[in-house]
Coordinates of C-alpha atoms in Angstrom, one line a residue:
Chain A
M249 CA -32.0 -45.7 10.6
N250 CA -31.4 -49.4 10.5
S251 CA -27.9 -49.2 9.3
L252 CA -25.2 -50.8 11.3
V253 CA -22.5 -48.9 9.4
S254 CA -23.0 -45.6 7.8
A255 CA -20.3 -43.8 5.8
R256 CA -20.9 -40.5 4.1
N257 CA -18.1 -38.9 2.0
V258 CA -15.4 -40.7 4.0
T259 CA -11.9 -39.6 2.9
K260 CA -8.5 -40.6 4.3
R261 CA -5.5 -38.7 3.0
F262 CA -1.9 -39.6 3.3
G263 CA -0.3 -36.3 2.2
E264 CA -1.4 -35.9 -1.5
L265 CA -2.6 -39.5 -1.8
R266 CA -6.3 -40.2 -1.1
A267 CA -6.2 -43.8 0.2
V268 CA -10.0 -43.6 0.6
D269 CA -11.7 -41.1 -1.7
N270 CA -15.1 -39.7 -0.9
V271 CA -16.7 -43.1 -0.1
S272 CA -20.4 -43.4 0.9
F273 CA -22.3 -46.6 1.8
E274 CA -24.5 -48.2 4.3
I275 CA -24.4 -51.7 5.8
E276 CA -27.5 -53.0 7.3
K277 CA -27.9 -55.5 10.2
G278 CA -27.8 -59.2 9.3
R279 CA -25.9 -58.8 6.0
I280 CA -22.7 -60.4 4.9
T281 CA -20.8 -57.9 2.8
G282 CA -17.7 -58.6 0.8
L283 CA -15.3 -55.7 0.2
I284 CA -13.3 -56.6 -2.9
G285 CA -10.3 -54.7 -4.2
P286 CA -6.8 -55.1 -5.4
N287 CA -3.8 -54.4 -3.2
G288 CA -3.4 -50.8 -2.4
A289 CA -7.0 -50.0 -3.3
G290 CA -7.8 -48.7 0.1
K291 CA -9.6 -51.7 1.6
T292 CA -7.4 -51.9 4.7
T293 CA -7.5 -48.2 5.2
L294 CA -11.3 -48.2 5.0
L295 CA -11.5 -51.1 7.5
K296 CA -9.1 -49.3 9.8
A297 CA -11.3 -46.2 9.7
L298 CA -14.4 -48.4 10.5
L299 CA -12.5 -50.0 13.4
G300 CA -11.4 -46.7 14.8
L301 CA -7.7 -47.4 14.2
T302 CA -7.3 -44.4 12.1
D303 CA -8.8 -41.0 11.9
C304 CA -10.6 -39.9 8.7
D305 CA -12.6 -37.0 7.2
G306 CA -16.4 -37.3 6.5
D307 CA -19.2 -38.8 8.5
L308 CA -18.6 -42.4 9.7
S309 CA -20.8 -44.1 12.2
V310 CA -20.6 -47.7 13.3
M311 CA -23.4 -48.8 15.5
G312 CA -24.2 -45.2 16.2
L313 CA -20.6 -44.6 17.5
D314 CA -17.8 -42.5 16.1
P315 CA -15.2 -45.3 15.7
F316 CA -12.1 -43.2 16.3
R317 CA -13.4 -41.3 19.3
Q318 CA -15.4 -44.1 20.9
R319 CA -13.1 -47.0 20.1
K320 CA -13.5 -48.7 23.5
E321 CA -17.3 -48.9 23.3
L322 CA -17.0 -49.9 19.7
M323 CA -14.6 -52.7 20.4
Q324 CA -17.0 -54.3 22.9
N325 CA -19.4 -55.0 20.0
I326 CA -17.0 -55.6 17.2
S327 CA -14.5 -58.3 16.7
F328 CA -12.0 -58.3 13.9
I329 CA -9.0 -60.0 12.5
A330 CA -6.5 -58.1 10.4
D331 CA -4.8 -59.3 7.3
V332 CA -1.4 -60.0 8.9
A333 CA -1.2 -62.6 11.7
V334 CA -0.6 -60.3 14.6
L335 CA -0.9 -62.4 17.7
P336 CA 2.1 -61.7 19.9
R337 CA 4.6 -64.5 19.5
W338 CA 5.6 -64.7 23.1
I339 CA 2.1 -65.4 24.5
R340 CA 0.8 -68.8 25.5
V341 CA -2.6 -69.9 24.3
A342 CA -3.9 -70.1 27.8
Q343 CA -2.6 -66.7 28.7
L344 CA -4.3 -65.3 25.6
L345 CA -7.6 -66.7 26.7
D346 CA -7.0 -65.4 30.3
F347 CA -6.4 -61.9 28.8
M348 CA -9.4 -61.9 26.6
E349 CA -11.6 -63.1 29.4
A350 CA -10.4 -60.3 31.6
V351 CA -10.7 -57.4 29.1
H352 CA -13.6 -58.4 26.9
P353 CA -17.1 -58.5 28.4
R354 CA -18.5 -60.5 25.5
F355 CA -15.8 -63.1 25.2
S356 CA -16.8 -66.7 26.0
R357 CA -14.0 -68.8 27.2
G358 CA -16.1 -71.9 27.0
R359 CA -16.9 -71.2 23.3
A360 CA -13.2 -70.5 22.6
N361 CA -12.2 -73.8 24.2
E362 CA -14.8 -75.7 22.2
L363 CA -13.5 -74.2 19.0
L364 CA -9.9 -74.8 19.9
N365 CA -10.6 -78.4 20.8
R366 CA -11.4 -79.0 17.1
T367 CA -7.9 -78.0 16.2
S368 CA -4.5 -79.2 17.3
V369 CA -3.7 -76.0 19.1
R370 CA -2.9 -76.8 22.8
P371 CA -3.3 -74.3 25.6
S372 CA 0.2 -74.7 26.9
K373 CA 1.8 -73.8 23.6
K374 CA 3.3 -70.4 22.8
V375 CA 2.2 -68.7 19.6
R376 CA 5.7 -68.8 18.3
E377 CA 5.6 -72.6 18.5
L378 CA 2.5 -72.9 16.3
S379 CA 2.5 -73.2 12.6
K380 CA 1.1 -70.3 10.5
G381 CA -2.2 -72.1 9.9
M382 CA -2.5 -72.9 13.6
V383 CA -2.0 -69.3 14.6
T384 CA -4.8 -68.3 12.2
Q385 CA -7.0 -71.0 13.7
L386 CA -6.3 -69.7 17.1
H387 CA -7.0 -66.1 16.1
L388 CA -10.3 -67.1 14.4
S389 CA -11.4 -69.1 17.4
I390 CA -10.8 -66.2 19.7
I391 CA -12.6 -63.8 17.3
T392 CA -15.6 -66.0 16.9
A393 CA -15.9 -66.6 20.6
I394 CA -16.8 -63.0 21.0
D395 CA -20.5 -62.3 20.9
A396 CA -20.1 -59.3 18.6
K397 CA -22.7 -57.5 16.5
L398 CA -20.2 -56.8 13.8
L399 CA -17.4 -59.2 12.7
V400 CA -14.8 -57.7 10.4
L401 CA -12.5 -60.2 8.6
D402 CA -9.6 -58.8 6.7
E403 CA -8.1 -61.7 4.7
P404 CA -9.0 -64.1 7.4
T405 CA -7.9 -67.3 5.7
L406 CA -4.6 -66.1 4.3
G407 CA -2.0 -68.9 4.4
L408 CA -4.5 -71.6 5.2
D409 CA -5.0 -74.7 3.2
I410 CA -8.2 -75.2 1.2
L411 CA -9.7 -77.7 3.6
F412 CA -9.5 -75.4 6.5
R413 CA -10.7 -72.5 4.5
K414 CA -13.9 -74.4 3.5
D415 CA -14.4 -75.5 7.1
F416 CA -13.9 -72.0 8.3
Y417 CA -16.6 -70.5 6.1
A418 CA -19.0 -73.3 6.7
N419 CA -18.6 -72.9 10.5
L420 CA -18.9 -69.2 10.2
L421 CA -22.4 -69.6 8.7
E422 CA -23.5 -72.4 10.8
D423 CA -22.3 -71.5 14.3
Y424 CA -21.8 -67.8 14.2
F425 CA -24.0 -66.0 11.7
D426 CA -27.6 -65.1 12.4
E427 CA -29.9 -62.2 11.6
E428 CA -28.6 -60.3 14.6
R429 CA -25.1 -60.3 13.3
T430 CA -23.3 -58.6 10.5
I431 CA -20.1 -59.6 8.8
L432 CA -17.7 -57.6 6.6
I433 CA -15.1 -59.6 4.7
T434 CA -12.2 -58.8 2.5
T435 CA -10.4 -61.5 0.7
H436 CA -8.4 -62.2 -2.5
Q437 CA -10.1 -65.6 -2.8
V438 CA -13.4 -64.2 -3.9
E439 CA -14.7 -67.3 -5.4
E440 CA -14.7 -69.0 -2.0
I441 CA -17.0 -66.5 -0.3
E442 CA -19.1 -65.7 -3.4
N443 CA -21.9 -68.0 -2.2
L444 CA -22.2 -66.7 1.3
L445 CA -22.2 -63.0 0.5
T446 CA -25.5 -61.0 0.6
D447 CA -23.8 -57.8 -0.6
V448 CA -20.7 -56.8 -2.4
M449 CA -18.7 -53.7 -2.7
F450 CA -15.8 -53.1 -5.1
I451 CA -13.1 -50.5 -4.2
D452 CA -10.4 -49.3 -6.6
K453 CA -8.0 -46.5 -6.1
G454 CA -9.8 -45.4 -3.0
R455 CA -13.2 -45.1 -4.8
L456 CA -16.2 -47.3 -4.5
V457 CA -16.9 -48.7 -8.0
L458 CA -19.7 -51.0 -7.1
N459 CA -22.0 -51.4 -4.1
A460 CA -24.9 -53.9 -4.7
E461 CA -26.9 -56.7 -3.3
M462 CA -25.8 -60.1 -4.7
E463 CA -29.4 -60.8 -5.7
S464 CA -29.5 -57.7 -7.9
L465 CA -26.4 -58.7 -9.9
P466 CA -28.1 -61.0 -12.4
E467 CA -30.5 -58.2 -13.4
K468 CA -27.8 -55.6 -13.8
Y469 CA -24.9 -57.5 -15.2
V470 CA -24.7 -60.1 -17.9
E471 CA -21.9 -61.8 -19.7
L472 CA -22.1 -62.8 -23.3
M473 CA -19.9 -65.5 -24.8
T474 CA -19.8 -65.2 -28.5
S475 CA -17.5 -64.8 -31.6
G476 CA -17.2 -63.4 -35.1
E477 CA -20.1 -61.2 -36.4
N478 CA -22.2 -61.6 -33.3
A479 CA -19.4 -60.2 -31.3
E480 CA -19.2 -57.2 -33.6
R481 CA -22.9 -56.5 -33.3
A482 CA -22.9 -57.0 -29.6
R483 CA -20.2 -54.4 -29.3
Q484 CA -22.6 -51.8 -30.5
L485 CA -24.4 -52.2 -27.1
N486 CA -21.4 -50.8 -25.3
P487 CA -20.0 -53.6 -23.2
I488 CA -18.1 -52.4 -20.2
F489 CA -15.4 -55.0 -20.8
E490 CA -14.2 -57.6 -23.2
R491 CA -11.9 -60.5 -22.8
D492 CA -10.8 -63.6 -24.8
V493 CA -11.6 -67.1 -23.5
F494 CA -10.4 -70.1 -25.6
G495 CA -10.7 -68.1 -28.8
K496 CA -14.1 -66.8 -28.0
K497 CA -15.0 -63.3 -26.9
V498 CA -16.6 -62.7 -23.5
L499 CA -18.3 -59.3 -23.3
T500 CA -19.6 -57.9 -20.0
F501 CA -22.7 -55.7 -20.1
E502 CA -24.1 -53.4 -17.5
G503 CA -27.8 -52.4 -17.6
I504 CA -28.5 -54.3 -20.8
S505 CA -31.4 -56.7 -20.6
R506 CA -30.9 -60.4 -21.4
D507 CA -33.6 -60.1 -24.1
Q508 CA -31.6 -57.6 -26.1
L509 CA -28.6 -60.0 -26.1
S510 CA -30.5 -63.3 -26.5
G511 CA -29.7 -63.9 -30.1
F512 CA -25.9 -63.2 -29.9
G513 CA -24.7 -66.2 -28.0
E514 CA -24.4 -67.8 -24.6
L515 CA -25.5 -65.7 -21.6
R516 CA -24.7 -66.0 -18.0
T517 CA -24.3 -63.9 -14.8
P518 CA -20.6 -63.0 -14.4
A519 CA -18.7 -64.4 -11.4
I520 CA -17.7 -61.8 -8.8
A521 CA -14.0 -62.0 -9.8
D522 CA -14.8 -61.5 -13.5
L523 CA -17.2 -58.7 -12.7
F524 CA -14.6 -57.1 -10.6
V525 CA -12.0 -57.2 -13.4
A526 CA -14.6 -55.8 -15.8
K527 CA -15.5 -52.9 -13.6
V528 CA -12.0 -52.0 -12.7
K529 CA -10.3 -52.6 -16.1
G530 CA -13.3 -51.4 -18.0
A531 CA -13.3 -48.1 -16.2
A532 CA -9.6 -47.7 -16.8
A533 CA -9.9 -48.3 -20.6
Chain B
M69 CA -11.4 -50.8 34.9
M70 CA -9.5 -52.5 37.7
R71 CA -9.8 -55.9 36.1
T72 CA -8.6 -54.5 32.8
Q73 CA -5.7 -52.8 34.5
F74 CA -4.8 -56.0 36.3
A75 CA -4.9 -58.0 33.1
L76 CA -2.7 -55.4 31.3
I77 CA -0.1 -55.5 34.1
Q78 CA -0.2 -59.3 34.0
R79 CA 0.5 -59.0 30.2
E80 CA 3.6 -57.0 31.0
F81 CA 4.9 -59.8 33.2
W82 CA 4.3 -62.3 30.4
E83 CA 5.9 -60.2 27.8
H84 CA 8.8 -58.8 29.8
R85 CA 9.9 -61.7 31.9
S86 CA 13.0 -59.8 32.9
I87 CA 10.8 -57.9 35.4
Y88 CA 10.9 -60.9 37.7
V89 CA 13.7 -63.0 36.3
T90 CA 16.3 -60.4 36.9
P91 CA 15.7 -60.0 40.7
I92 CA 15.4 -63.8 41.1
V93 CA 18.7 -64.3 39.4
I94 CA 20.4 -61.6 41.4
G95 CA 18.9 -63.0 44.6
L96 CA 20.2 -66.5 43.8
V97 CA 23.6 -65.3 42.9
I98 CA 23.9 -63.3 46.2
S99 CA 22.7 -66.3 48.2
L100 CA 25.2 -68.6 46.5
M101 CA 28.0 -66.0 47.0
S102 CA 27.1 -65.9 50.7
I103 CA 27.6 -69.6 50.9
T104 CA 30.9 -69.6 49.1
G105 CA 32.0 -66.5 51.0
Q106 CA 31.4 -68.2 54.3
V107 CA 33.2 -71.3 53.2
S108 CA 36.2 -69.3 52.3
I109 CA 36.1 -67.2 55.5
S110 CA 36.1 -70.5 57.4
A111 CA 39.6 -71.1 56.1
S112 CA 40.9 -68.2 58.3
E113 CA 42.2 -69.3 61.7
H114 CA 40.8 -66.2 63.4
V115 CA 37.2 -66.8 62.4
D116 CA 36.2 -68.3 65.7
T117 CA 37.8 -65.5 67.6
A118 CA 35.9 -63.1 65.5
I119 CA 32.6 -64.7 66.2
L120 CA 33.4 -64.6 69.9
G121 CA 34.3 -61.0 69.6
M122 CA 31.1 -60.1 67.8
S123 CA 29.1 -61.6 70.7
N124 CA 30.6 -59.0 73.0
V125 CA 30.1 -55.8 71.0
S126 CA 27.1 -53.7 71.8
E127 CA 23.7 -54.4 70.3
E128 CA 23.8 -51.1 68.3
A129 CA 27.1 -52.2 66.8
R130 CA 25.6 -55.5 65.8
A131 CA 22.5 -53.8 64.4
T132 CA 24.7 -51.5 62.3
T133 CA 26.7 -54.3 60.9
V134 CA 23.6 -56.2 59.9
S135 CA 22.2 -53.0 58.4
V136 CA 25.3 -52.4 56.3
M137 CA 25.1 -55.9 55.0
M138 CA 21.5 -55.5 54.2
L139 CA 22.2 -52.2 52.5
V140 CA 24.9 -53.7 50.3
V141 CA 22.5 -56.4 49.1
F142 CA 19.9 -53.7 48.5
I143 CA 22.2 -51.5 46.4
L144 CA 22.9 -54.3 44.0
F145 CA 19.2 -54.9 43.5
A146 CA 18.4 -51.1 43.2
L147 CA 21.1 -50.7 40.5
A148 CA 19.7 -53.6 38.6
A149 CA 16.2 -52.2 39.0
A150 CA 17.3 -48.9 37.5
V151 CA 18.8 -50.6 34.5
L152 CA 15.8 -52.8 34.2
T153 CA 13.4 -49.9 34.3
I154 CA 15.3 -48.1 31.5
F155 CA 15.2 -51.1 29.2
Y156 CA 11.7 -52.0 30.1
S157 CA 10.2 -48.5 29.5
L158 CA 12.2 -48.1 26.2
D159 CA 10.9 -51.5 25.0
S160 CA 7.3 -51.4 26.3
L161 CA 5.7 -49.5 23.4
Y162 CA 8.3 -50.5 20.8
A163 CA 8.1 -54.3 21.0
E164 CA 4.4 -54.4 20.2
R165 CA 5.0 -52.3 17.1
K166 CA 8.0 -54.3 16.0
D167 CA 6.2 -57.6 16.2
K168 CA 3.0 -56.0 14.8
S169 CA 0.9 -57.4 17.6
I170 CA -0.3 -53.8 18.3
L171 CA -3.1 -54.5 15.9
F172 CA -4.3 -57.3 18.0
W173 CA -3.9 -55.3 21.3
R174 CA -5.9 -52.6 19.8
S175 CA -8.7 -55.0 18.7
V176 CA -9.8 -55.5 22.2
P177 CA -11.9 -53.0 24.2
V178 CA -9.0 -51.3 25.9
T179 CA -8.1 -47.7 25.4
D180 CA -4.7 -46.4 24.6
F181 CA -4.8 -44.6 27.9
E182 CA -5.3 -47.8 29.8
T183 CA -2.5 -49.6 28.0
V184 CA 0.1 -46.8 28.4
L185 CA -1.0 -46.3 32.0
S186 CA -0.3 -50.0 32.7
K187 CA 3.2 -49.6 31.4
L188 CA 3.8 -46.5 33.5
L189 CA 2.5 -48.3 36.6
V190 CA 4.9 -51.2 35.9
A191 CA 7.9 -48.9 35.6
L192 CA 7.0 -46.7 38.6
I193 CA 5.3 -49.1 41.0
V194 CA 5.5 -52.7 40.0
I195 CA 9.2 -53.0 39.3
P196 CA 10.1 -51.3 42.7
L197 CA 7.6 -53.7 44.5
V198 CA 9.0 -56.8 42.8
T199 CA 12.5 -55.6 43.5
F200 CA 11.5 -55.0 47.1
G201 CA 10.1 -58.5 47.4
A202 CA 13.3 -60.0 46.0
V203 CA 15.4 -57.9 48.4
M204 CA 13.4 -59.2 51.5
V205 CA 13.6 -62.8 50.4
T206 CA 17.3 -62.5 49.7
H207 CA 17.9 -60.9 53.1
L208 CA 16.1 -63.7 54.8
L209 CA 18.0 -66.4 52.7
V210 CA 21.4 -64.8 53.4
G211 CA 20.4 -64.5 57.1
V212 CA 19.4 -68.2 57.2
I213 CA 22.6 -69.2 55.4
M214 CA 24.7 -67.2 57.9
S215 CA 22.8 -68.6 60.8
I216 CA 23.4 -72.1 59.7
W217 CA 27.1 -71.3 59.3
L218 CA 27.2 -69.7 62.7
A219 CA 25.4 -72.6 64.3
I220 CA 27.9 -75.0 62.8
R221 CA 30.7 -72.9 64.3
G222 CA 29.0 -72.9 67.7
G223 CA 27.9 -69.2 67.5
D224 CA 24.5 -68.0 68.6
A225 CA 22.9 -66.9 65.4
W226 CA 19.7 -65.6 67.1
H227 CA 21.7 -63.3 69.3
L228 CA 24.2 -62.2 66.6
I229 CA 21.9 -61.6 63.7
W230 CA 18.2 -61.9 64.2
E231 CA 17.8 -60.2 67.6
A232 CA 20.0 -57.3 66.5
A233 CA 18.7 -56.8 62.9
P234 CA 16.3 -53.9 62.6
L235 CA 14.5 -55.7 59.8
A236 CA 11.2 -53.8 59.8
G237 CA 12.8 -50.4 59.9
N238 CA 15.4 -51.3 57.3
W239 CA 12.8 -52.8 55.0
T240 CA 10.5 -49.8 55.3
A241 CA 13.4 -47.5 54.5
M242 CA 14.3 -49.7 51.4
L243 CA 10.8 -49.7 50.1
A244 CA 10.7 -45.9 50.5
M245 CA 14.0 -45.6 48.7
L246 CA 12.8 -47.8 45.8
L247 CA 9.5 -46.1 45.3
G248 CA 11.0 -42.6 46.1
S249 CA 13.7 -43.0 43.5
A250 CA 11.2 -44.2 40.9
L251 CA 8.9 -41.3 41.5
W252 CA 11.8 -38.8 41.6
L253 CA 13.1 -40.1 38.3
S254 CA 9.6 -40.4 36.7
P255 CA 10.3 -37.7 34.1
F256 CA 12.9 -40.0 32.6
V257 CA 10.4 -42.9 32.6
G258 CA 7.8 -40.7 30.8
W259 CA 10.4 -39.6 28.3
F260 CA 11.4 -43.2 27.6
L261 CA 7.8 -44.3 27.1
L262 CA 7.3 -41.5 24.6
V263 CA 10.5 -42.5 22.7
S264 CA 9.4 -46.1 22.9
G265 CA 6.1 -45.3 21.3
Y266 CA 7.5 -42.9 18.7
S267 CA 10.8 -44.4 17.6
K268 CA 11.0 -46.3 14.3
R269 CA 14.2 -48.1 15.3
S270 CA 16.7 -48.1 18.1
P271 CA 14.7 -46.3 20.9
I272 CA 17.9 -46.4 23.1
L273 CA 19.8 -44.1 20.7
L274 CA 16.8 -41.7 20.3
A275 CA 16.3 -41.6 24.1
F276 CA 19.8 -40.9 25.1
L277 CA 21.0 -38.7 22.3
P278 CA 18.9 -35.6 23.3
I279 CA 19.7 -36.1 27.0
I280 CA 23.4 -35.8 26.1
V281 CA 23.4 -33.4 23.1
L282 CA 20.8 -30.8 24.1
P283 CA 22.5 -29.7 27.3
L284 CA 25.8 -29.4 25.3
L285 CA 24.0 -27.3 22.7
E286 CA 22.4 -25.2 25.4
R287 CA 25.8 -24.6 27.0
S288 CA 27.7 -23.7 23.8
F289 CA 25.0 -21.5 22.2
L290 CA 23.1 -19.9 25.2
G291 CA 25.8 -20.2 27.8
T292 CA 23.3 -21.5 30.3
Q293 CA 23.0 -24.9 31.9
L294 CA 19.4 -25.1 32.9
L295 CA 18.7 -28.3 31.0
G296 CA 21.9 -29.9 32.0
N297 CA 21.1 -29.1 35.7
A298 CA 17.6 -30.4 35.3
I299 CA 18.9 -33.7 33.9
F300 CA 22.1 -34.4 35.7
V301 CA 21.5 -32.8 39.1
R302 CA 18.2 -34.5 39.2
S303 CA 19.7 -37.9 38.6
A304 CA 22.2 -37.4 41.4
Q305 CA 20.2 -35.7 44.1
N306 CA 17.0 -37.0 45.5
P307 CA 15.5 -35.0 48.4
I308 CA 14.4 -38.3 50.0
F309 CA 17.9 -38.6 51.3
K310 CA 19.1 -36.3 54.1
D311 CA 21.9 -33.9 53.2
A312 CA 25.2 -35.3 52.2
D313 CA 26.6 -33.8 55.4
T314 CA 24.3 -35.8 57.5
L315 CA 25.1 -38.9 55.6
S316 CA 28.9 -38.5 55.6
Y317 CA 29.3 -39.0 59.3
M318 CA 27.8 -42.4 59.0
F319 CA 30.8 -43.5 56.9
K320 CA 33.4 -41.0 58.1
D321 CA 35.1 -43.6 60.2
D322 CA 35.3 -47.3 59.4
D323 CA 35.6 -48.1 63.0
L324 CA 32.5 -50.0 63.8
H325 CA 32.2 -48.5 67.3
S326 CA 31.9 -44.9 66.2
L327 CA 29.5 -45.9 63.5
A328 CA 27.3 -47.7 66.0
E329 CA 27.4 -45.0 68.5
S330 CA 26.2 -42.4 66.1
G331 CA 23.0 -44.5 66.2
I332 CA 22.3 -44.4 62.5
S333 CA 19.7 -46.7 61.1
L334 CA 18.5 -46.7 57.5
V335 CA 15.3 -45.0 58.4
S336 CA 17.2 -42.1 59.9
I337 CA 19.0 -41.2 56.6
L338 CA 15.6 -40.6 54.9
D339 CA 13.5 -37.5 55.1
I340 CA 10.1 -38.5 53.7
G341 CA 8.5 -35.2 54.7
R342 CA 11.0 -33.1 52.7
F343 CA 10.6 -35.5 49.8
L344 CA 6.9 -35.2 49.6
G345 CA 7.1 -31.4 50.1
S346 CA 9.7 -30.9 47.4
P347 CA 8.5 -28.9 44.4
G348 CA 11.0 -30.9 42.3
L349 CA 9.0 -34.1 43.0
W350 CA 5.7 -32.7 41.9
L351 CA 7.2 -30.8 38.9
G352 CA 8.8 -34.0 37.9
L353 CA 5.5 -35.9 38.1
I354 CA 3.9 -33.3 35.9
V355 CA 6.7 -33.6 33.3
C356 CA 6.2 -37.4 33.5
G357 CA 2.5 -36.9 33.0
L358 CA 3.0 -34.7 29.9
F359 CA 5.4 -37.2 28.3
T360 CA 3.0 -40.0 29.1
T361 CA 0.1 -38.1 27.6
A362 CA 2.2 -37.6 24.4
A363 CA 3.0 -41.3 24.3
I364 CA -0.8 -42.1 24.5
Y365 CA -1.5 -39.7 21.6
V366 CA 1.3 -41.2 19.5
R367 CA -0.1 -44.7 20.1
R368 CA -3.6 -43.5 19.2
Y369 CA -2.8 -41.4 16.1
R370 CA 0.1 -43.3 14.6
D371 CA -0.9 -45.5 11.7
E372 CA 1.0 -48.7 11.7
S373 CA 0.4 -49.9 8.2

């Protein structure tokens, strides 16, 4: 088994509500997987289960460990940032580095300093004295200074300006990622990470609605932009979703070859965000 | 394990600065008061006669006088430490949930057991040790201030204070009292930790309400007072102190001579053997352990989203 993460029939209930509903998937080493879903879809709950922060039903294994029962061992090989900025406000930057150095065997203080030197975060500052963006920079610097096999990023760039977000992802690829490491990202700004993902998973209402390699998407999904009679004929092929763009119809197809659609209009591979809408809204319709 | 525990305890010092700020402030206030006190005593015309008189009393009498002054300073610190421990243990697992930093603390390879243990150690061992350090420094500061004052007045400070003061014995007794009280009252600390980890808001209310209401309910419905005794008698009676009868004669007469002749030092009011042999101590530690275990489970299983 080469899977870094293996989930089989994972379910997390809160009373009657199934926040995560019978989800199964594998994540292999060296992949960058995007977990995409609307608010309340169960993304954060699923990540929490992966990180051993919450108990769940079903079989869940991360690096061969049971996340909830072997959390300490797991945390030595995982680093993660949660969606809310959660660094304690009273701590000084230098104290935070001291603490990480003492408790984390894979934390490199030199690396963290190197990363922080690129920012305007000074070691003598307290977290409460930093701007929101600086707190995130600090958190990301600490997280990426950990030599972890799995990096989990839950909305890592929330509240950051676009320049920093671009830099962050560029650095993540250049300095951090290699074939030994695996990254799992959730974000609302899908278009920013679209190009760096190798795999994508969609989650909606606790269920996994798509789990695919990015490379396989052009084969499986196609978007047709057309109008009038062509649109009418294309509808016979059962598009999973239809929307209007500037007076034209955009139809999304699943499992229909491009040859079948070639005469009807302009064809292209749907962007992740559009595909997500098509899968989720299409299923609801 | 040791390194992690050390880092966790250091974290408590960063987060709860009152652990060391409180004793420092109290020490400074007492030192300042001893200066102003001596200045105002100096206004009395009998002060030089009194110093002369002190030089002539027996060494035991001088030792007792110094011990009583040390004890007064100590009691102020001990009361502050008690209040500090209550607020610290009630806040220790609540603050990290309130500011949501618990998600960060749980993202590092540290178990909930290690984290909660660090907080228990701070409440039961670290606060008494820090308090003890501050007591010693304050004793020395006040002693130096008094010595300077005596020297200005022409008194022999070495003879009057330092030679007579049973420092080592008194300090040993004070350290034993601080640690002994913390261990004796450990069930309360365990309870406070549990409430701190469980409470959604206002841990103080949730912590003290049952302590007051449950014994009342027990008394009115069952007619018994088991819980009330367990709570209130425990707070008042620590077996580390000799019986009240033994203690009372130390203070039965405010004549310094009779006090001195009874030959009481602070060590002699303690009974460490009885303390360590007391089932109440060990039963209390077990109760503390149960509450702490519950606090660990609450931190582990509670979902903070």
